[in-house]
Short mmCIF file of C-alpha atoms and ligand atoms in Angstrom, two decimals:
data_model
loop_
_atom_site.label_atom_id
_atom_site.label_comp_id
_atom_site.label_asym_id
_atom_site.label_seq_id
_atom_site.Cartn_x
_atom_site.Cartn_y
_atom_site.Cartn_z
CA MET A 405 11.32 1.43 26.24
CA MET A 406 13.24 -1.47 24.71
CA SER A 407 14.81 -3.28 27.66
CA ALA A 408 17.79 -5.60 27.92
CA GLN A 409 15.20 -8.36 28.38
CA GLN A 410 13.54 -7.58 25.03
CA ILE A 411 16.90 -7.44 23.24
CA PHE A 412 17.90 -10.75 24.81
CA LEU A 413 14.64 -12.54 23.90
CA ARG A 414 14.49 -11.15 20.35
CA ASP A 415 18.07 -12.23 19.76
CA ALA A 416 17.35 -15.72 21.13
CA MET A 417 14.31 -16.17 18.85
CA ARG A 418 16.29 -14.94 15.84
CA ARG A 419 19.18 -17.28 16.56
CA LEU A 420 16.93 -20.27 17.16
CA ASN A 421 14.83 -19.26 14.13
CA MET A 422 11.60 -19.70 16.09
CA THR A 423 8.25 -17.93 16.06
CA ARG A 424 6.92 -16.64 19.38
CA ASP A 425 4.60 -19.66 19.63
CA SER A 426 7.27 -22.28 19.04
CA PHE A 427 9.73 -20.44 21.30
CA ALA A 428 7.18 -20.25 24.15
CA ASP A 429 6.58 -23.99 23.67
CA ARG A 430 10.29 -24.78 23.63
CA ILE A 431 10.97 -22.96 26.92
CA GLY A 432 7.75 -24.27 28.49
CA VAL A 433 5.92 -21.00 29.13
CA ARG A 434 2.58 -19.64 27.94
CA ARG A 435 2.63 -17.41 24.87
CA ARG A 436 0.89 -14.69 26.87
CA ALA A 437 3.73 -14.68 29.45
CA LEU A 438 6.32 -14.38 26.68
CA ASP A 439 4.40 -11.45 25.15
CA THR A 440 4.44 -9.56 28.46
CA TRP A 441 8.23 -10.05 28.73
CA LEU A 442 8.61 -8.64 25.22
CA LEU A 443 6.64 -5.46 25.92
CA PRO A 444 8.39 -2.13 26.46
CA GLU A 445 9.33 -1.57 30.11
CA ASP A 446 6.99 1.40 30.41
CA SER A 447 3.92 -0.59 29.30
CA SER A 448 1.51 -1.36 32.16
CA GLU A 449 1.45 -5.03 31.12
CA PHE A 450 5.23 -5.44 31.04
CA ARG A 451 6.57 -8.22 33.32
CA SER A 452 10.13 -9.18 34.25
CA MET A 453 11.27 -12.58 33.09
CA PRO A 454 12.32 -14.84 36.00
CA GLY A 455 16.10 -15.32 36.26
CA ILE A 456 15.75 -19.08 35.91
CA VAL A 457 14.03 -18.70 32.51
CA GLU A 458 16.82 -16.41 31.34
CA LYS A 459 19.39 -19.03 32.30
CA PHE A 460 17.42 -21.75 30.55
CA VAL A 461 17.08 -19.68 27.34
CA ASP A 462 20.81 -18.94 27.41
CA GLU A 463 21.59 -22.66 27.66
CA ILE A 464 19.28 -23.50 24.74
CA VAL A 465 20.84 -20.81 22.55
CA GLN A 466 24.36 -22.02 23.37
CA ARG A 467 23.40 -25.60 22.56
CA GLU A 468 21.01 -25.26 19.64
CA ALA A 469 21.51 -21.99 17.74
CA PRO A 470 22.79 -22.95 14.28
CA ALA A 471 25.57 -20.33 14.34
CA SER A 472 26.83 -21.02 17.84
CA GLY A 473 29.30 -23.59 16.49
CA ASP A 474 30.85 -21.00 14.20
CA THR A 475 34.14 -20.19 15.89
CA GLN A 476 34.83 -17.30 13.52
CA SER A 477 32.09 -15.18 15.08
CA VAL A 478 33.42 -15.81 18.59
CA HIS A 479 36.90 -14.56 17.79
CA THR A 480 36.31 -11.92 15.14
CA SER A 481 34.40 -8.65 15.43
CA LEU A 482 31.54 -7.92 13.05
CA ARG A 483 33.60 -5.03 11.67
CA GLU A 484 36.32 -7.47 10.60
CA ARG A 485 33.89 -10.08 9.30
CA ILE A 486 32.19 -7.69 6.87
CA ALA A 487 35.33 -5.75 5.85
CA VAL A 488 36.10 -5.02 2.19
CA GLU A 489 39.78 -5.76 1.49
CA GLY A 490 40.42 -5.27 5.20
CA LYS A 491 38.61 -1.91 5.33
CA PRO A 492 35.46 -1.14 7.37
CA GLN A 493 33.12 -0.21 4.52
CA LEU A 494 29.56 -1.00 3.45
CA LEU A 495 29.29 -1.25 -0.32
CA SER A 496 27.12 -4.28 -1.04
CA VAL A 497 24.87 -6.73 0.80
CA ASP A 498 27.19 -9.45 -0.56
CA GLN A 499 29.48 -8.62 2.40
CA PHE A 500 26.95 -10.22 4.77
CA SER A 501 26.11 -13.75 5.87
CA ARG A 502 22.85 -14.50 7.63
CA GLU A 503 24.71 -14.63 10.91
CA SER A 504 26.52 -11.31 10.52
CA LEU A 505 23.24 -9.70 9.43
CA GLU A 506 21.49 -10.92 12.56
CA ASP A 507 24.40 -9.64 14.67
CA LEU A 508 23.74 -6.22 13.12
CA PHE A 509 20.02 -6.53 13.93
CA ARG A 510 20.88 -7.22 17.56
CA ILE A 511 22.87 -3.97 17.64
CA ALA A 512 19.93 -2.16 15.98
CA ASP A 513 17.70 -3.46 18.80
CA ILE A 514 20.13 -1.94 21.31
CA MET A 515 19.80 1.40 19.47
CA GLN A 516 15.98 1.46 19.65
CA PRO A 517 15.67 3.53 22.88
CA ILE A 518 17.91 6.19 21.31
CA ALA A 519 16.04 6.05 17.99
CA ARG A 520 12.74 6.41 19.88
CA ARG A 521 14.08 9.44 21.74
CA GLN A 522 14.01 7.90 25.20
CA LYS A 523 17.80 7.80 25.64
CA VAL A 524 20.83 9.74 24.39
CA SER A 525 24.36 8.57 23.68
CA ARG A 526 27.64 10.38 22.97
CA VAL A 527 29.82 7.45 21.83
CA LEU A 528 30.72 9.23 18.56
CA GLU A 529 31.37 12.59 20.23
CA GLY A 530 33.86 14.59 18.14
CA ALA A 531 33.47 12.45 15.02
CA VAL A 532 32.33 14.11 11.77
CA LEU A 533 30.33 12.47 8.99
CA GLY A 534 30.55 13.65 5.38
CA ASN A 535 27.30 13.11 3.46
CA LEU A 536 28.09 13.31 -0.28
CA PHE A 537 24.86 13.08 -2.23
CA PHE A 538 25.11 13.54 -5.99
CA GLU A 539 21.51 12.40 -6.54
CA ALA A 540 18.16 13.40 -5.05
CA SER A 541 17.55 12.16 -1.52
CA THR A 542 15.48 13.04 1.51
CA ARG A 543 15.29 10.06 3.85
CA THR A 544 18.61 8.40 3.17
CA ARG A 545 20.63 11.60 3.60
CA VAL A 546 18.70 12.90 6.61
CA SER A 547 18.43 9.54 8.37
CA PHE A 548 22.15 8.80 7.99
CA GLY A 549 22.84 12.29 9.32
CA ALA A 550 20.36 11.96 12.18
CA ALA A 551 21.70 8.51 13.11
CA PHE A 552 25.24 9.89 13.32
CA CYS A 553 24.08 12.89 15.39
CA ARG A 554 22.13 10.64 17.77
CA LEU A 555 25.37 8.81 18.51
CA GLY A 556 26.96 12.14 19.42
CA GLY A 557 28.69 12.99 16.12
CA SER A 558 28.24 15.92 13.72
CA VAL A 559 27.48 16.01 10.00
CA CYS A 560 28.69 17.99 6.95
CA ASP A 561 26.55 17.69 3.82
CA THR A 562 27.02 18.37 0.15
CA THR A 563 24.26 17.78 -2.38
CA GLY A 564 24.23 17.65 -6.19
CA PHE A 565 27.05 18.09 -8.70
CA THR A 566 26.38 21.78 -9.33
CA PHE A 567 27.80 22.98 -6.02
CA SER A 568 30.61 20.44 -5.72
CA SER A 569 34.04 20.50 -7.34
CA MET A 570 33.00 17.53 -9.47
CA ALA A 571 31.32 20.18 -11.64
CA LYS A 572 34.90 21.47 -12.26
CA GLY A 573 36.03 18.04 -13.44
CA GLU A 574 37.46 16.68 -10.19
CA SER A 575 37.88 12.88 -10.13
CA ILE A 576 36.28 10.51 -7.63
CA TYR A 577 39.77 9.63 -6.37
CA ASP A 578 40.68 13.24 -5.57
CA THR A 579 37.30 14.05 -4.02
CA SER A 580 37.42 10.98 -1.81
CA ARG A 581 40.98 11.56 -0.63
CA VAL A 582 40.33 15.25 0.09
CA MET A 583 37.17 14.50 2.08
CA SER A 584 39.01 11.87 4.12
CA GLY A 585 41.21 14.62 5.55
CA TYR A 586 38.11 16.45 6.79
CA VAL A 587 35.72 13.80 8.05
CA ASP A 588 35.76 10.41 9.82
CA ALA A 589 33.22 8.57 7.65
CA LEU A 590 31.53 9.11 4.30
CA VAL A 591 28.08 8.25 3.00
CA VAL A 592 28.00 8.53 -0.78
CA ARG A 593 25.12 8.48 -3.28
CA HIS A 594 26.06 8.73 -6.94
CA PRO A 595 24.24 8.03 -10.24
CA GLU A 596 26.79 5.51 -11.58
CA GLN A 597 26.84 1.86 -10.62
CA GLY A 598 30.21 0.99 -9.03
CA SER A 599 31.09 4.64 -8.27
CA VAL A 600 30.82 4.31 -4.49
CA ALA A 601 33.27 1.39 -4.58
CA GLU A 602 35.63 3.75 -6.43
CA PHE A 603 35.27 6.31 -3.61
CA ALA A 604 35.99 3.51 -1.14
CA ARG A 605 39.18 2.39 -2.88
CA ALA A 606 40.58 5.93 -2.58
CA THR A 607 40.37 6.11 1.22
CA ASN A 608 40.83 4.14 4.41
CA ILE A 609 37.98 5.81 6.35
CA PRO A 610 34.58 4.03 6.45
CA VAL A 611 32.57 4.55 3.25
CA ILE A 612 28.89 3.61 3.03
CA ASN A 613 27.02 3.13 -0.21
CA GLY A 614 23.89 5.31 -0.04
CA GLY A 615 22.86 4.15 -3.53
CA ASP A 616 25.07 3.78 -6.64
CA GLY A 617 22.83 4.30 -9.67
CA PRO A 618 20.87 1.13 -10.44
CA GLY A 619 23.42 -0.92 -8.47
CA GLU A 620 22.78 -1.38 -4.75
CA HIS A 621 21.34 0.31 -1.68
CA PRO A 622 22.52 -1.98 1.13
CA SER A 623 21.35 0.03 4.16
CA GLN A 624 17.83 0.24 2.71
CA ALA A 625 17.71 -3.54 2.25
CA MET A 626 18.88 -4.02 5.84
CA LEU A 627 16.19 -1.79 7.26
CA ASP A 628 13.65 -3.52 5.02
CA LEU A 629 14.60 -6.97 6.25
CA TYR A 630 14.77 -5.76 9.86
CA THR A 631 11.22 -4.42 9.39
CA ILE A 632 10.06 -7.73 7.88
CA GLN A 633 11.48 -9.64 10.86
CA ARG A 634 9.82 -7.35 13.39
CA GLU A 635 6.46 -7.50 11.60
CA PHE A 636 6.76 -11.28 11.23
CA SER A 637 7.54 -11.63 14.94
CA ARG A 638 4.20 -9.98 15.71
CA LEU A 639 2.42 -12.10 13.10
CA GLY A 640 4.01 -15.42 14.16
CA LYS A 641 5.88 -15.90 10.86
CA LEU A 642 9.46 -16.72 9.88
CA VAL A 643 11.47 -15.32 6.97
CA ASP A 644 12.34 -18.89 5.98
CA GLY A 645 9.66 -20.12 3.59
CA ALA A 646 8.04 -16.68 3.14
CA HIS A 647 6.41 -15.54 -0.09
CA VAL A 648 7.67 -12.10 -1.13
CA ALA A 649 6.11 -10.26 -4.08
CA MET A 650 8.11 -7.39 -5.61
CA VAL A 651 6.27 -4.97 -7.87
CA GLY A 652 7.25 -2.16 -10.23
CA ASP A 653 10.63 -1.12 -11.59
CA LEU A 654 12.71 -4.17 -10.80
CA ARG A 655 15.26 -3.32 -13.49
CA TYR A 656 16.54 0.02 -12.24
CA GLY A 657 15.32 -0.14 -8.62
CA ARG A 658 18.47 -0.65 -6.54
CA THR A 659 16.54 -1.27 -3.33
CA VAL A 660 15.01 -4.49 -4.68
CA HIS A 661 18.39 -5.61 -6.05
CA SER A 662 19.88 -5.45 -2.56
CA LEU A 663 16.79 -6.76 -0.78
CA ILE A 664 16.29 -9.90 -2.86
CA LYS A 665 19.96 -10.88 -2.36
CA LEU A 666 19.69 -10.30 1.39
CA LEU A 667 16.47 -12.35 1.64
CA ALA A 668 18.21 -15.10 -0.31
CA LEU A 669 20.47 -15.66 2.73
CA TYR A 670 17.41 -17.31 4.31
CA ARG A 671 15.89 -20.64 3.30
CA GLY A 672 13.17 -21.73 0.89
CA LEU A 673 11.63 -18.41 -0.09
CA LYS A 674 9.27 -17.86 -2.97
CA PHE A 675 9.65 -14.63 -4.91
CA THR A 676 7.06 -13.32 -7.34
CA LEU A 677 8.45 -10.54 -9.50
CA ILE A 678 5.74 -8.42 -11.12
CA SER A 679 6.73 -5.81 -13.71
CA PRO A 680 6.27 -4.94 -17.35
CA VAL A 681 8.75 -6.84 -19.56
CA SER A 682 10.88 -3.70 -20.05
CA LEU A 683 11.42 -3.35 -16.29
CA GLU A 684 12.24 -6.93 -15.27
CA MET A 685 14.82 -7.81 -12.60
CA PRO A 686 18.32 -8.31 -14.14
CA ALA A 687 18.99 -11.98 -14.96
CA TYR A 688 22.28 -12.14 -13.00
CA ILE A 689 20.42 -11.32 -9.78
CA ILE A 690 17.67 -13.89 -10.46
CA ASP A 691 20.40 -16.51 -11.14
CA GLN A 692 22.12 -15.71 -7.84
CA VAL A 693 18.82 -16.10 -5.95
CA GLU A 694 17.88 -19.35 -7.72
CA ARG A 695 21.31 -20.82 -7.00
CA GLY A 696 20.48 -20.25 -3.32
CA GLY A 697 17.61 -22.74 -3.67
CA HIS A 698 14.71 -20.28 -3.87
CA VAL A 699 11.77 -20.24 -6.26
CA VAL A 700 11.55 -17.17 -8.51
CA GLU A 701 8.44 -16.60 -10.63
CA GLN A 702 7.96 -13.68 -12.99
CA SER A 703 4.51 -12.35 -13.74
CA GLN A 704 2.79 -9.43 -15.36
CA SER A 705 -0.41 -9.92 -13.45
CA LEU A 706 -0.59 -8.17 -10.13
CA GLU A 707 -3.80 -9.97 -9.21
CA GLU A 708 -2.19 -13.43 -9.60
CA GLY A 709 1.25 -12.48 -8.34
CA LEU A 710 0.09 -11.03 -5.02
CA ARG A 711 -2.16 -13.94 -4.11
CA GLY A 712 -0.97 -15.47 -0.84
CA ALA A 713 2.02 -13.10 -0.47
CA ASP A 714 3.37 -12.48 3.03
CA VAL A 715 5.13 -9.33 1.85
CA VAL A 716 4.13 -6.99 -0.99
CA TYR A 717 7.08 -4.73 -1.81
CA ALA A 718 6.11 -1.96 -4.26
CA THR A 719 8.62 0.37 -5.95
CA ARG A 720 8.64 3.65 -7.86
CA ILE A 721 9.41 3.79 -11.59
CA GLN A 722 12.99 5.17 -11.69
CA LYS A 723 12.23 7.71 -14.42
CA GLU A 724 15.54 9.47 -13.90
CA ARG A 725 17.36 6.37 -15.24
CA PHE A 726 15.53 6.15 -18.58
CA ALA A 727 17.60 8.39 -20.81
CA ASN A 728 15.31 8.63 -23.82
CA GLU A 729 13.55 5.29 -23.54
CA ALA A 730 9.80 5.32 -23.38
CA ILE A 731 8.28 3.70 -20.29
CA GLU A 732 6.00 1.18 -21.82
CA GLY A 733 3.28 -0.75 -20.15
CA TYR A 734 3.23 0.78 -16.69
CA THR A 735 -0.53 0.93 -16.66
CA PRO A 736 -3.02 1.21 -13.76
CA GLU A 737 -3.06 -2.62 -13.59
CA PHE A 738 0.29 -2.35 -11.79
CA GLN A 739 -1.02 -0.15 -9.01
CA VAL A 740 -1.17 -1.66 -5.51
CA SER A 741 -4.41 -0.29 -4.05
CA GLN A 742 -6.71 -0.97 -1.11
CA ALA A 743 -9.31 -2.77 -3.28
CA LEU A 744 -6.67 -5.09 -4.76
CA ILE A 745 -5.09 -5.87 -1.39
CA ASN A 746 -8.49 -6.63 0.11
CA ARG A 747 -9.25 -8.97 -2.82
CA VAL A 748 -6.07 -11.05 -2.86
CA CYS A 749 -4.27 -10.66 0.50
CA ASP A 750 -5.18 -11.46 4.11
CA ALA A 751 -4.67 -9.80 7.48
CA GLY A 752 -1.16 -11.26 7.73
CA THR A 753 0.21 -9.53 4.62
CA ILE A 754 2.52 -6.53 5.03
CA ILE A 755 2.80 -3.81 2.42
CA MET A 756 6.14 -2.12 1.95
CA HIS A 757 7.82 0.49 -0.28
CA PRO A 758 11.29 2.08 0.04
CA LEU A 759 9.71 5.50 -0.62
CA PRO A 760 9.42 8.07 -2.03
CA ARG A 761 6.16 7.00 -3.70
CA ASP A 762 5.13 9.03 -6.67
CA SER A 763 1.70 10.32 -5.67
CA ARG A 764 1.08 12.29 -8.86
CA PRO A 765 -1.90 11.21 -10.97
CA GLY A 766 -0.95 8.65 -13.61
CA ALA A 767 2.18 7.44 -11.79
CA ASN A 768 0.41 4.22 -10.70
CA ASP A 769 2.71 3.94 -7.68
CA LEU A 770 1.53 2.50 -4.32
CA SER A 771 -1.88 4.04 -3.69
CA THR A 772 -2.43 6.51 -0.88
CA ASP A 773 -5.85 4.91 -0.23
CA LEU A 774 -3.97 2.35 1.92
CA ASN A 775 -2.81 5.05 4.37
CA HIS A 776 -5.14 3.95 7.16
CA ASP A 777 -4.58 0.22 6.64
CA PRO A 778 -2.46 -1.22 9.50
CA ARG A 779 -0.86 -3.65 7.01
CA LEU A 780 0.90 -0.66 5.43
CA ALA A 781 4.38 -0.79 7.00
CA ILE A 782 6.04 2.06 5.06
CA PHE A 783 6.47 4.42 7.99
CA ARG A 784 7.59 1.65 10.31
CA GLN A 785 10.20 0.99 7.60
CA THR A 786 11.39 4.61 7.54
CA ASP A 787 11.46 4.72 11.37
CA ASN A 788 13.65 1.60 11.37
CA GLY A 789 16.16 3.43 9.16
CA ILE A 790 17.50 5.19 12.26
CA PRO A 791 18.41 2.18 14.48
CA ILE A 792 19.79 0.30 11.46
CA ARG A 793 21.98 3.21 10.33
CA MET A 794 23.12 3.82 13.91
CA ALA A 795 24.10 0.14 14.08
CA ILE A 796 26.03 0.41 10.79
CA PHE A 797 28.00 3.43 12.06
CA ALA A 798 28.63 1.84 15.44
CA VAL A 799 30.04 -1.30 13.81
CA LEU A 800 32.15 0.46 11.18
CA MET A 801 33.56 2.84 13.82
CA GLY A 802 34.06 0.13 16.44
CA VAL A 803 31.83 1.50 19.25
CA GLU A 804 28.98 -1.05 19.24
CA ASN A 805 29.97 -2.50 22.60
CA GLN A 806 30.03 0.89 24.31
CA VAL A 807 26.53 2.07 23.45
CA GLN A 808 24.43 0.07 25.88
CA HIS A 809 26.49 1.23 28.86
CA ALA A 810 26.68 4.85 27.80
CA MET A 811 23.00 5.83 27.51
CA ARG A 812 21.35 8.60 29.51
CA ASP A 813 17.70 9.62 29.73
CA VAL A 814 16.55 12.35 27.36
CA THR A 815 15.64 15.67 28.88
CA TRP A 816 12.89 16.64 26.43
CA ARG A 817 9.47 15.15 25.61
CA THR A 818 8.39 13.42 22.38
CA PRO A 819 4.89 12.15 21.49
CA SER A 820 4.55 8.41 22.10
CA ARG A 821 3.23 7.94 18.55
CA ILE A 822 5.09 9.99 15.99
CA GLY A 823 2.40 9.95 13.26
CA PRO A 824 -1.37 10.43 13.58
CA ASP A 825 -2.07 7.24 11.59
CA ASP A 826 0.43 4.97 13.37
CA ALA A 827 -1.13 1.60 14.11
CA SER A 828 -1.64 0.84 17.78
CA PHE A 829 0.92 -1.97 17.68
CA ASP A 830 3.69 0.32 16.47
CA GLY A 831 6.26 0.60 19.19
CA LEU A 832 4.64 -2.10 21.27
CA ASP A 833 6.09 -5.14 19.55
C1 NCD B 1581 15.10 4.76 -3.08
C2 NCD B 1581 16.40 5.03 -3.81
O1 NCD B 1581 16.92 6.15 -3.81
O2 NCD B 1581 16.91 4.06 -4.36
N1 NCD B 1581 14.85 5.70 -2.10
C3 NCD B 1581 15.38 5.51 -0.84
O3 NCD B 1581 16.55 5.67 -0.63
N2 NCD B 1581 14.55 5.07 0.11
C4 NCD B 1581 13.95 4.45 -3.95
C5 NCD B 1581 13.55 5.41 -5.03
O4 NCD B 1581 14.11 6.48 -5.20
O5 NCD B 1581 12.59 5.07 -5.73
#
């Protein structure tokens, strides 16, 4: 399982912005030794890091980590640093700095043994989550619910407009205020951009944006970036300087809107945006990313755009957002398939998708012929939704410092690999 040693070393590498190779060099140990310290405790090759190395790493982090001079983070909790008008809410990735994001990732690392069903925690015992989903959802709704339950809380769900009082003309203000009397936190998904912020203004309990129309999907972007960092750690890469190719519906796809802004907190990235002209990324988002000093290229050729990419992020065409517009130009040339990946990418590329992928013929979404390719990270992404959403709840509800000391062993058994096609490195990094 993920040990305190792994959490400590991962956090140190993140803060120092170093690959495993450069970190091993910096602390004067062999890469192989570092790898054995980073293995799960129950692996036969796991080794304990000597106390003297731990002390040395701690000193280096104190002295050299770019954020360690930031006094704000020493005196202010993450909950306060990301607050919206003083309230603990998660509406947009714009609430985050690189440092606060990496603080959240450290908390997600702490959650891993619970997410992997090795430990249980009851820190949210008695708390109730309200899941208000006015749009289709499987993973976001269930993973937020499961994350809350795994921290000891309980969940009440409502789905769609038909069975809610909004079908009777109730306002967002009234719905939000009423729900606040029943539950301790709300996750809201709604088809209109800005609507979740409206829910948030009408209450003082934590509100999380589970997707507001074509606006944002902040928790998805966080789990995506967390996945990228974990995959890069294994591959010896850094987010700084990476080449990220985004493919598909970049106009209405809220996941890519949040993800590109979050990645822009890092340095010197190159983005290749590949979509038909009618589905291009909104200009205000591209401007924001370019102002951050990144290179953004737009292309309609998948073959050229994917060449040399470290990350290929494919998306589904958001058909539900095209009122009566025809979807023009989404032809098979936009499909990310095994043959294409083999032609233009190398072993160090990772292939991602927020899911669901449209697997119906003619949809031209991410091809299922990649299912056995270990570069396909889509299920590692969905798995990471649990520790990230647990971390978000823990921060917004102020229990993040209690979790590590309040874990017990599980009493039931789970398979060590959840899916039959999971790559052998899954869970071992
Ligand atoms: C996405 C969404 O709802 O924005 N799904 C998800 O939450 N992972 C992507 C999509 O529906 O295409």
